[in-house]
PDB file of C-alpha atoms in Angstrom:
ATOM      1  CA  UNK A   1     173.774 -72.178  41.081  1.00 37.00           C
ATOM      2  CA  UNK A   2     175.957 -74.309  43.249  1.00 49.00           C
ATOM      3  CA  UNK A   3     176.969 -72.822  46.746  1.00 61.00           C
ATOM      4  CA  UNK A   4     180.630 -72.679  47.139  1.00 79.00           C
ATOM      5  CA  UNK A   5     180.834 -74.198  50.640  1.00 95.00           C
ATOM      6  CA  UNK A   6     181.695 -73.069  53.839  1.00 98.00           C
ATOM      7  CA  UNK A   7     185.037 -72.763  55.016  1.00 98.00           C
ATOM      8  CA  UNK A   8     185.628 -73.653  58.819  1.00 98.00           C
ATOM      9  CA  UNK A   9     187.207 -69.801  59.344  1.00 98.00           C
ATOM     10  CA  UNK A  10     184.136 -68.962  58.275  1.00 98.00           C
ATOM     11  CA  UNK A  11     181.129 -71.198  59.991  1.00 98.00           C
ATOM     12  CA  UNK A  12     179.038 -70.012  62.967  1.00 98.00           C
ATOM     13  CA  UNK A  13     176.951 -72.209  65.139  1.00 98.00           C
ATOM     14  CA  UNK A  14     173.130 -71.219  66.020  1.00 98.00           C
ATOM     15  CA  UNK A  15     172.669 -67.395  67.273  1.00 97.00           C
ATOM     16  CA  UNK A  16     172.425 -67.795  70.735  1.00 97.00           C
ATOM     17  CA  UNK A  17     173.328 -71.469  71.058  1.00 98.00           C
ATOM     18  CA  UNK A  18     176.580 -73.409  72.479  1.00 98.00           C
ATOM     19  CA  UNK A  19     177.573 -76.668  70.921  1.00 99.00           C
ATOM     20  CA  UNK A  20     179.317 -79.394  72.083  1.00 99.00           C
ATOM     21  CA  UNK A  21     180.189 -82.218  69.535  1.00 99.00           C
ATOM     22  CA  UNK A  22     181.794 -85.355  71.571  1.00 99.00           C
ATOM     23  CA  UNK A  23     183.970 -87.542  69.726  1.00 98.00           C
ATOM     24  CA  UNK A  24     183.933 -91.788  70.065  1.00 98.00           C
ATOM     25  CA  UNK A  25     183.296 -93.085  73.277  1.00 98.00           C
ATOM     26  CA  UNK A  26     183.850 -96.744  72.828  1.00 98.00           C
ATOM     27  CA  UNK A  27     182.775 -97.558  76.425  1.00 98.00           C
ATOM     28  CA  UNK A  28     185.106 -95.182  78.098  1.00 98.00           C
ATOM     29  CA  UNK A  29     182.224 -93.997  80.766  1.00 98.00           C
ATOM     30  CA  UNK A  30     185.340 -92.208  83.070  1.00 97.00           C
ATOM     31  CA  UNK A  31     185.942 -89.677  80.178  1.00 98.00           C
ATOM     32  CA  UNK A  32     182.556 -89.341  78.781  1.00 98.00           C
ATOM     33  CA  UNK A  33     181.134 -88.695  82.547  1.00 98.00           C
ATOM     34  CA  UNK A  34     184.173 -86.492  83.210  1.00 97.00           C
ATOM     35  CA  UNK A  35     183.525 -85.015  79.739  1.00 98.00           C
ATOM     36  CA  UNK A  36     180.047 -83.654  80.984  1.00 98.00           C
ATOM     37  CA  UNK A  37     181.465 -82.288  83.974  1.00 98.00           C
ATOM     38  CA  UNK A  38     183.623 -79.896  82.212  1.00 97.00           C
ATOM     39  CA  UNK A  39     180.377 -79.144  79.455  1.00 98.00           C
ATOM     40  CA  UNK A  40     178.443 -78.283  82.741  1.00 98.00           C
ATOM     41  CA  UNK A  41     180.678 -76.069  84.823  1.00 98.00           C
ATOM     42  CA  UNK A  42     180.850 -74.444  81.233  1.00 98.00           C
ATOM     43  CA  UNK A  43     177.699 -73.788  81.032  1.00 98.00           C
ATOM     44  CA  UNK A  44     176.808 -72.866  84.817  1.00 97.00           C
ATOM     45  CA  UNK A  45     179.899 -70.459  84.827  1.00 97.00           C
ATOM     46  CA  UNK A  46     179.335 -69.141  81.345  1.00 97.00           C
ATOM     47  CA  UNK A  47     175.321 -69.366  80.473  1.00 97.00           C
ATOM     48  CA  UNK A  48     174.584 -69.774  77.129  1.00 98.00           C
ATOM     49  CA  UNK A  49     171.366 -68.890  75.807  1.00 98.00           C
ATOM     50  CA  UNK A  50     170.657 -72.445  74.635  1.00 98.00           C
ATOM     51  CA  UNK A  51     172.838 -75.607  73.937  1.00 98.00           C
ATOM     52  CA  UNK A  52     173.707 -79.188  72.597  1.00 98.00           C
ATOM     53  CA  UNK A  53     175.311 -81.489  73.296  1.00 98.00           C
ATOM     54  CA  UNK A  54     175.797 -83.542  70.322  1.00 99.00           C
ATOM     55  CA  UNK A  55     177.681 -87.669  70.818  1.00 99.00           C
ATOM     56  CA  UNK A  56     178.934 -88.560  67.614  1.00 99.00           C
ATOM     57  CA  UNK A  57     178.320 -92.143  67.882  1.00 98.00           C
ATOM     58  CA  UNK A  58     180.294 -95.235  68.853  1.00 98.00           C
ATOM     59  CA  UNK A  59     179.359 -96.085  72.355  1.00 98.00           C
ATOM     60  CA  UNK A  60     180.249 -99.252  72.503  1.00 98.00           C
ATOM     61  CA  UNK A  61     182.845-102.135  71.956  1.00 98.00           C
ATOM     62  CA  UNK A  62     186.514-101.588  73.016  1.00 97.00           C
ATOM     63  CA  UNK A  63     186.511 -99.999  76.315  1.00 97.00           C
ATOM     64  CA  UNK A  64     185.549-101.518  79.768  1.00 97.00           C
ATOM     65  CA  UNK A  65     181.984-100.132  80.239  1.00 98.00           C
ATOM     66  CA  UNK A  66     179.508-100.037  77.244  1.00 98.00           C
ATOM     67  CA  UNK A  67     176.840-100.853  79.213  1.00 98.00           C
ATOM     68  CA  UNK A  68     177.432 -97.977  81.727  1.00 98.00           C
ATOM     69  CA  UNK A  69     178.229 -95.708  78.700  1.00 98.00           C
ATOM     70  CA  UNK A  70     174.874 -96.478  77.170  1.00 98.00           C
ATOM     71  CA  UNK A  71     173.398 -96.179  81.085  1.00 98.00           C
ATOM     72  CA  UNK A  72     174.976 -92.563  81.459  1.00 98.00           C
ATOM     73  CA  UNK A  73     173.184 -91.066  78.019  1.00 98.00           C
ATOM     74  CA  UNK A  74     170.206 -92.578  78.463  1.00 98.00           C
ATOM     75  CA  UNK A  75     169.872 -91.246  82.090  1.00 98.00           C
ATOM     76  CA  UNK A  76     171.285 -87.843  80.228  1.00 98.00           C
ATOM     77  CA  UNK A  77     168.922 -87.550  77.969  1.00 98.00           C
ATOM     78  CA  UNK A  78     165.941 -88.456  80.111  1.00 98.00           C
ATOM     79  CA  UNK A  79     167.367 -85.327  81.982  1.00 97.00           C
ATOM     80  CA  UNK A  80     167.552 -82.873  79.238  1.00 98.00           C
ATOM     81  CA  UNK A  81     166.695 -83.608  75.678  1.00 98.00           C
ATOM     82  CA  UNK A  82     169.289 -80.992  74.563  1.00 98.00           C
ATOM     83  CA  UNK A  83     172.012 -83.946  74.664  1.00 98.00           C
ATOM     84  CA  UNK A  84     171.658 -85.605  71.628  1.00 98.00           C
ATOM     85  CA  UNK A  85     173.234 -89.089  70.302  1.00 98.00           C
ATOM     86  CA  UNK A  86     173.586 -89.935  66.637  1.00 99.00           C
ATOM     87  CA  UNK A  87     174.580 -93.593  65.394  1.00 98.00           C
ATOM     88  CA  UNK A  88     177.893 -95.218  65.012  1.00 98.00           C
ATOM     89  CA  UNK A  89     179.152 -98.413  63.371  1.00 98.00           C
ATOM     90  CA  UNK A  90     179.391-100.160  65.934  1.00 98.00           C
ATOM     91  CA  UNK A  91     175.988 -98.817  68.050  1.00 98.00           C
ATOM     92  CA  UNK A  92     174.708-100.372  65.018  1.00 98.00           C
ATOM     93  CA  UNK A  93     176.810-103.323  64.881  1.00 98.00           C
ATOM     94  CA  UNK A  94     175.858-104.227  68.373  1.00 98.00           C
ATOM     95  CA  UNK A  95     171.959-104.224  67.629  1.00 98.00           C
ATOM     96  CA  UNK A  96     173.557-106.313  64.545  1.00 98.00           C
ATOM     97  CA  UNK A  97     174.858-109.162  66.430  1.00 97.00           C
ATOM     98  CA  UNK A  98     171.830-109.032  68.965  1.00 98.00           C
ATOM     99  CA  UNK A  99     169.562-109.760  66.519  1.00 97.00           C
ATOM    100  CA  UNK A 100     171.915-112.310  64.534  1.00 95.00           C
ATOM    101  CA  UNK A 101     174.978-113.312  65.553  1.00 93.00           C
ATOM    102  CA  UNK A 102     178.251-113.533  63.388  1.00 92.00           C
ATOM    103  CA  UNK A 103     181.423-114.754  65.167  1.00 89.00           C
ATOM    104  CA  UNK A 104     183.491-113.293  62.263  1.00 89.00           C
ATOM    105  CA  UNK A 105     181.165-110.112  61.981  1.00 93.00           C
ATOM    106  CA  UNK A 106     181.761-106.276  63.418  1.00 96.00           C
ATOM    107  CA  UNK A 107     181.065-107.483  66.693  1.00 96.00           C
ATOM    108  CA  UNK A 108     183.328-110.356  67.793  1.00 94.00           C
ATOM    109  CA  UNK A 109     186.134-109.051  65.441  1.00 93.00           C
ATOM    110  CA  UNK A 110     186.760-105.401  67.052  1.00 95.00           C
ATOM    111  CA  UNK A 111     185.635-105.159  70.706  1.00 96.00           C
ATOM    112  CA  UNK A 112     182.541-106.460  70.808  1.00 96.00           C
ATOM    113  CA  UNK A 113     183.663-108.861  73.625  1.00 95.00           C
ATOM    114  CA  UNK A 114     184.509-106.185  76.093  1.00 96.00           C
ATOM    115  CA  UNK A 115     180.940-105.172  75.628  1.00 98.00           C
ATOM    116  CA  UNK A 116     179.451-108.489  76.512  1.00 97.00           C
ATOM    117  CA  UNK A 117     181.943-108.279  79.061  1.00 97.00           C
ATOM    118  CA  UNK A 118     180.254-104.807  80.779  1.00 98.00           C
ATOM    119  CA  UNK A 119     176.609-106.668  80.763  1.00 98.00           C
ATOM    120  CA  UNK A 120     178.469-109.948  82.490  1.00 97.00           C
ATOM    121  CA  UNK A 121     178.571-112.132  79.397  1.00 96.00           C
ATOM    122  CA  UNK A 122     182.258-113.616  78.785  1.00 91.00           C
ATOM    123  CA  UNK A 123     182.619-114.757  75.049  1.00 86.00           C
ATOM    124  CA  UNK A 124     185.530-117.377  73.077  1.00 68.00           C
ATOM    125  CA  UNK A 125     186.899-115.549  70.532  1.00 59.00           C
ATOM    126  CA  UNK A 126     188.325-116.310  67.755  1.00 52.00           C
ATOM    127  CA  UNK A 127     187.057-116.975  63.850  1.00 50.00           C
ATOM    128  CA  UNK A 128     186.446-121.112  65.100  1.00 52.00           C
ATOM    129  CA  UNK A 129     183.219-120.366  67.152  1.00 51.00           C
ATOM    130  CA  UNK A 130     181.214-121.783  64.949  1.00 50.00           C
ATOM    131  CA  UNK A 131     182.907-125.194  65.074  1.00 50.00           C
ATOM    132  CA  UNK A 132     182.550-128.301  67.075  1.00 53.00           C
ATOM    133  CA  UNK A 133     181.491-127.892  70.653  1.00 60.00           C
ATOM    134  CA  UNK A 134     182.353-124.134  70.579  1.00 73.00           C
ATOM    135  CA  UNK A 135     179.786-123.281  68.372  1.00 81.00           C
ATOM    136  CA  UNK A 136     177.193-124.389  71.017  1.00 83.00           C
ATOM    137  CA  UNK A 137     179.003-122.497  73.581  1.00 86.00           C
ATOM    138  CA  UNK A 138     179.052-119.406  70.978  1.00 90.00           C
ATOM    139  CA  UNK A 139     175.428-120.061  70.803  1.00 90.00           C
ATOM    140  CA  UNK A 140     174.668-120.071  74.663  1.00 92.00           C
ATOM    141  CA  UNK A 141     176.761-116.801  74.979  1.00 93.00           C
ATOM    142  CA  UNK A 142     174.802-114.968  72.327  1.00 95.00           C
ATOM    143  CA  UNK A 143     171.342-115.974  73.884  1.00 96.00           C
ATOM    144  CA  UNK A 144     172.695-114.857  77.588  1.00 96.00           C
ATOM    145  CA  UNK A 145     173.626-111.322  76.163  1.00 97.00           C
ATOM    146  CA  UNK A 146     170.437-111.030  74.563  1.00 98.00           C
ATOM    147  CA  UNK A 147     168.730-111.556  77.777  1.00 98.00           C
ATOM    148  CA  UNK A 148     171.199-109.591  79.628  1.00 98.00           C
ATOM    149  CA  UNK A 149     170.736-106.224  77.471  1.00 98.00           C
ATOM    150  CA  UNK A 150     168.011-104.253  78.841  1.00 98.00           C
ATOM    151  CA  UNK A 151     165.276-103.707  76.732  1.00 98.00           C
ATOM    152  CA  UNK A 152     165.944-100.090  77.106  1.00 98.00           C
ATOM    153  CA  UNK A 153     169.123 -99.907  75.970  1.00 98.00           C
ATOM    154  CA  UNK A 154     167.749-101.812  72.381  1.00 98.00           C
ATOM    155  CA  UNK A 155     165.358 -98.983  72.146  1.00 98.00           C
ATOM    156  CA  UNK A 156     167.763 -96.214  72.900  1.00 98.00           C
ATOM    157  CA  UNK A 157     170.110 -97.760  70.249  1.00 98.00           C
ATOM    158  CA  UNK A 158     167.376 -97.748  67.557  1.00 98.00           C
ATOM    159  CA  UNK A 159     166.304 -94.463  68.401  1.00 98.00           C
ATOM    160  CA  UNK A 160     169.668 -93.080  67.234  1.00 98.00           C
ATOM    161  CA  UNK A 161     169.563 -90.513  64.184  1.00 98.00           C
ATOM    162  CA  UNK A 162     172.376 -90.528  61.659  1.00 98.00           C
ATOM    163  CA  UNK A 163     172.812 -87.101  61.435  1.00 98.00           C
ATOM    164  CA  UNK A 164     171.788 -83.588  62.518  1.00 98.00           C
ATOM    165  CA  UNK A 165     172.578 -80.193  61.277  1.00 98.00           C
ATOM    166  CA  UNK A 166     173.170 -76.819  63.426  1.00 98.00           C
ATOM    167  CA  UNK A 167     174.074 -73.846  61.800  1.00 98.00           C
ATOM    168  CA  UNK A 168     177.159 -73.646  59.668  1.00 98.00           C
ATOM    169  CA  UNK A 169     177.875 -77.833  61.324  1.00 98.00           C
ATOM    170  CA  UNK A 170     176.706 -81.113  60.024  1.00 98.00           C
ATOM    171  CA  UNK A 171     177.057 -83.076  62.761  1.00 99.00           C
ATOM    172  CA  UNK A 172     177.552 -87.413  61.587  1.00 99.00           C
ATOM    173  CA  UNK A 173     179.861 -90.299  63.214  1.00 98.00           C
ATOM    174  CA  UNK A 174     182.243 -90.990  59.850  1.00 98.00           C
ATOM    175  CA  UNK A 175     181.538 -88.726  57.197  1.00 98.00           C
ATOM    176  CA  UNK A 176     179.503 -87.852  54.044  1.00 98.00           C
ATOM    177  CA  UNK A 177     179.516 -88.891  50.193  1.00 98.00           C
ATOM    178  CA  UNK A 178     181.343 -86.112  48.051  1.00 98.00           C
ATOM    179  CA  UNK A 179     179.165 -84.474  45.888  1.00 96.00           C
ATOM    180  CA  UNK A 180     175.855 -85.991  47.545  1.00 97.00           C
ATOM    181  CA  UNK A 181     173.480 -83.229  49.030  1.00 97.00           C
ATOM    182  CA  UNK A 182     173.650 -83.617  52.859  1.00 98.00           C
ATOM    183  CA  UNK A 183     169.935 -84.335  53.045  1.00 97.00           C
ATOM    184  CA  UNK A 184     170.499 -87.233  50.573  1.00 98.00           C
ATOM    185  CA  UNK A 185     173.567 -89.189  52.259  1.00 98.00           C
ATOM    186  CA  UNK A 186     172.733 -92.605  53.102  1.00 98.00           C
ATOM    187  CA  UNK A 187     173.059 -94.411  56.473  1.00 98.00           C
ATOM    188  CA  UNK A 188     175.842 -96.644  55.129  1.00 98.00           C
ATOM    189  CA  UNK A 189     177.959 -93.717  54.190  1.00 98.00           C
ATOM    190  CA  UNK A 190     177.238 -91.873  57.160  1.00 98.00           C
ATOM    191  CA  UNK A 191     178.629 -94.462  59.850  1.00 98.00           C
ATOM    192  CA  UNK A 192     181.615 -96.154  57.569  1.00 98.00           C
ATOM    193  CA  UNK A 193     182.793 -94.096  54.879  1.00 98.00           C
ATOM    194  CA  UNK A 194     186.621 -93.499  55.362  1.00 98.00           C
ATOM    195  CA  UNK A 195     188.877 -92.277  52.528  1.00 97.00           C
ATOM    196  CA  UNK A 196     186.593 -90.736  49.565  1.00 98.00           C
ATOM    197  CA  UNK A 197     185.642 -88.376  52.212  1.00 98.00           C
ATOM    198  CA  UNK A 198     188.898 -87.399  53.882  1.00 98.00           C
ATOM    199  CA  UNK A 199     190.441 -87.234  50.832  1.00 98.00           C
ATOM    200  CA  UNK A 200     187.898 -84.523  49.154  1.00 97.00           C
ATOM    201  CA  UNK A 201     189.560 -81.249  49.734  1.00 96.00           C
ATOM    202  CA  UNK A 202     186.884 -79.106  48.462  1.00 97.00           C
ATOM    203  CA  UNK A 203     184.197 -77.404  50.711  1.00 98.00           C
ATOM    204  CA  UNK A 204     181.049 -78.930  51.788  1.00 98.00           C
ATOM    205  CA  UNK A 205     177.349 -76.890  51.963  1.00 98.00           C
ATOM    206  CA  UNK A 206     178.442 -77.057  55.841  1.00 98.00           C
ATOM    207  CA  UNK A 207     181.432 -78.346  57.933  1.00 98.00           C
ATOM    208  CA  UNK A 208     181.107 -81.752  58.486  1.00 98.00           C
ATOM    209  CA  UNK A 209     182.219 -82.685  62.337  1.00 99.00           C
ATOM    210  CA  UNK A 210     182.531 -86.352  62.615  1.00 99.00           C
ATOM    211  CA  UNK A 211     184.665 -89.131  64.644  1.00 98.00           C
ATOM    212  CA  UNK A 212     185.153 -93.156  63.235  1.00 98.00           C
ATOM    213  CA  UNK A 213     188.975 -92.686  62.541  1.00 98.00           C
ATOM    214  CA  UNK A 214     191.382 -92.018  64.918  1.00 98.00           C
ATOM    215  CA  UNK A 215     193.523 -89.299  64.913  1.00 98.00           C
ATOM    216  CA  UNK A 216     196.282 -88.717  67.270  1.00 97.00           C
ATOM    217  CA  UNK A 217     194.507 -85.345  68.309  1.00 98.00           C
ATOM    218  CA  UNK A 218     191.379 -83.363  67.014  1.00 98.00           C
ATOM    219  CA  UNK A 219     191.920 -82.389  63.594  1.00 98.00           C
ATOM    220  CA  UNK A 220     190.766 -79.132  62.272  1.00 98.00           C
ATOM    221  CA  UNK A 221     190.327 -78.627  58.641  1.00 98.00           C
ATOM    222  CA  UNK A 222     188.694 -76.592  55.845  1.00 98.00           C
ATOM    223  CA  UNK A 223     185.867 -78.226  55.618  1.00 98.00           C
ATOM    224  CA  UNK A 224     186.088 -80.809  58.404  1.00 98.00           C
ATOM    225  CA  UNK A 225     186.525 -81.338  62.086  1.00 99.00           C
ATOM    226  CA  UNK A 226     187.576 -85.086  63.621  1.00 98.00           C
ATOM    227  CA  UNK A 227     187.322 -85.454  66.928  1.00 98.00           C
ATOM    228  CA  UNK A 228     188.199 -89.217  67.346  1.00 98.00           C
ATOM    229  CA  UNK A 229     191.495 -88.907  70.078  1.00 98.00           C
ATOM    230  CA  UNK A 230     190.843 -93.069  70.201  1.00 97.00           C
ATOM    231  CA  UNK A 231     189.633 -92.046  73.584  1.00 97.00           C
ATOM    232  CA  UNK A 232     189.628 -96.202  74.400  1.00 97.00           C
ATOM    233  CA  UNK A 233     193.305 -96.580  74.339  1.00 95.00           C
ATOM    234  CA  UNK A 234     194.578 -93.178  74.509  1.00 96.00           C
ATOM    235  CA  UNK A 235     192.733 -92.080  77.645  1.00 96.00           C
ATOM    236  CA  UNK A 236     191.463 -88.876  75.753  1.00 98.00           C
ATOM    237  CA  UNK A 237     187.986 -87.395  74.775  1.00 98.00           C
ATOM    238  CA  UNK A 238     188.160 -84.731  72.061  1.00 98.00           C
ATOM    239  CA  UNK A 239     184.869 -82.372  71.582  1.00 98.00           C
ATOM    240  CA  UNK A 240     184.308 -79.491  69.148  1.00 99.00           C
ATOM    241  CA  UNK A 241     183.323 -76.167  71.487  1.00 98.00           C
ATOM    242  CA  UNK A 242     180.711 -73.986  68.531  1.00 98.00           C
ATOM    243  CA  UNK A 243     179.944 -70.627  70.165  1.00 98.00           C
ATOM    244  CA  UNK A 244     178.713 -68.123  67.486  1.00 98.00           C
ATOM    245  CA  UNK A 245     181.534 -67.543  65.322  1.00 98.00           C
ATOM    246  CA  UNK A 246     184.010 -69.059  68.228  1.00 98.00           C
ATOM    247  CA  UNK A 247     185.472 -72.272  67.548  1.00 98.00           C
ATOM    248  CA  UNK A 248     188.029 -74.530  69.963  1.00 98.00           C
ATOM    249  CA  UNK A 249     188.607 -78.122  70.584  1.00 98.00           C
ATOM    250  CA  UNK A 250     188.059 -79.279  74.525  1.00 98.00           C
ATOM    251  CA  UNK A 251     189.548 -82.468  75.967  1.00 98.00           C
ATOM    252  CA  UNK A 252     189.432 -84.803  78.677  1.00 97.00           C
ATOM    253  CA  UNK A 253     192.366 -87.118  79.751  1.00 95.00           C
ATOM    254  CA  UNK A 254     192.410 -89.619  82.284  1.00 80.00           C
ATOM    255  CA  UNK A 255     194.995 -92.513  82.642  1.00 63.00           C
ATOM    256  CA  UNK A 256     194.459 -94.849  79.581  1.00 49.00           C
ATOM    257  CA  UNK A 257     192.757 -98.393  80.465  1.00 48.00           C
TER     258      UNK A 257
END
């Protein structure tokens, strides 16, 4: 018999457990640092039984400090294995380009300069790099970033999981297949897929909290929760707040870059 779904009205996170579900980063270390401020005067004011803080992916590219970003979490948790990081596209798209470079790729194309930027690696851009004298410059700048990423922050970016599900919540950075059992979803679908999923108004087996597209605020539905606020440009971090049967959405704004 096929389960009807869950209906967000409905869901309830872990008995006894707090959850935290941060939307996409994109090198934005101001709000994600000021973001776990707020989570842990929560917590210290308001004790929880247990908690998680779940990062939906996207750490990089875009804002002004990737490197920092990817610094902060892996300092965070070192501290506390409780905070947990799933993939994004372009957490993946970074070890992508590490490992072989594409001047018209992920990368280069959307904010991947700014990263190479926050380890002290300026790139050309622009779709010619491979040409002429630029392509050797193109070259040199890849091989400098390569040595300039720690070798820690390679591992922490391939230890990221796709997904992870608590309680009633399916936690995953873009989304799942329609249809697909959440145990079966692949990788692909799980850090890119855009409209199949948004457009499927029926309930899933859980409520699938996710970032990768931009929304003007967080955006509660059904059988969904988006918490992508474009916190890059917009100068706000959106998380999801699960407390037992208590849902709310909990931002952080600071002065857009």
């Amino acid at each position: 018999m096929v389960s009807p779904g869950i209906h967000f009205l409905d869901a309830r996170g872990p008995a006894g457990m707090r959850l935290y579900a941060i939307g996409d980063v994109h090198g934005r270390l101001d709000l994600l640092a000021a973001m776990h401020g707020r989570i842990r005067d929560e917590i210290e004011r308001d004790p929880p039984e247990d908690w998680r803080v779940i990062h939906l992916g996207d750490y990089v590219d875009r804002g002004p400090d990737s490197k920092g970003v990817i610094d902060f979490l892996i300092e965070a948790r070192q501290r506390d294995p409780r905070h947990l990081m799933l993939a994004g596209n372009h957490d993946v798209g970074f070890l992508d380009f590490l490992r072989a470079p594409d001047p018209d790729g992920l990368f280069m194309r959307f904010g991947g300069v700014q990263t190479a930027q926050s380890y002290g690696v300026p790139f050309n851009e622009g779709p010619n790099a491979w040409f002429g004298k630029a392509e050797t410059l193109f070259r040199r700048a890849h091989a400098a970033l390569v040595n300039a990423v720690p070798q820690s922050h390679v591992d922490f970016l391939r230890s990221l999981n796709f997904s992870v599900s608590l309680g009633d919540f399916f936690f995953c950075h873009a989304g799942i297949k329609p249809g697909t059992a959440l145990d079966k979803q692949s990788p692909q679908d799980l850090i890119w897929i855009r409209d199949v999923f948004h457009d499927h108004t029926g309930l899933y087996p859980k409520i699938v909290v996710h970032g990768h597209t931009p929304v003007p605020e967080a955006q509660v539905l059904p059988n969904r929760v988006n918490v992508d606020t474009l916190a890059w440009q917009s100068g706000m971090l959106s998380a999801l707040v699960v407390d037992g049967s208590d849902k709310r959405i909990l931002t952080m704004t600071v002065k857009a870059m």
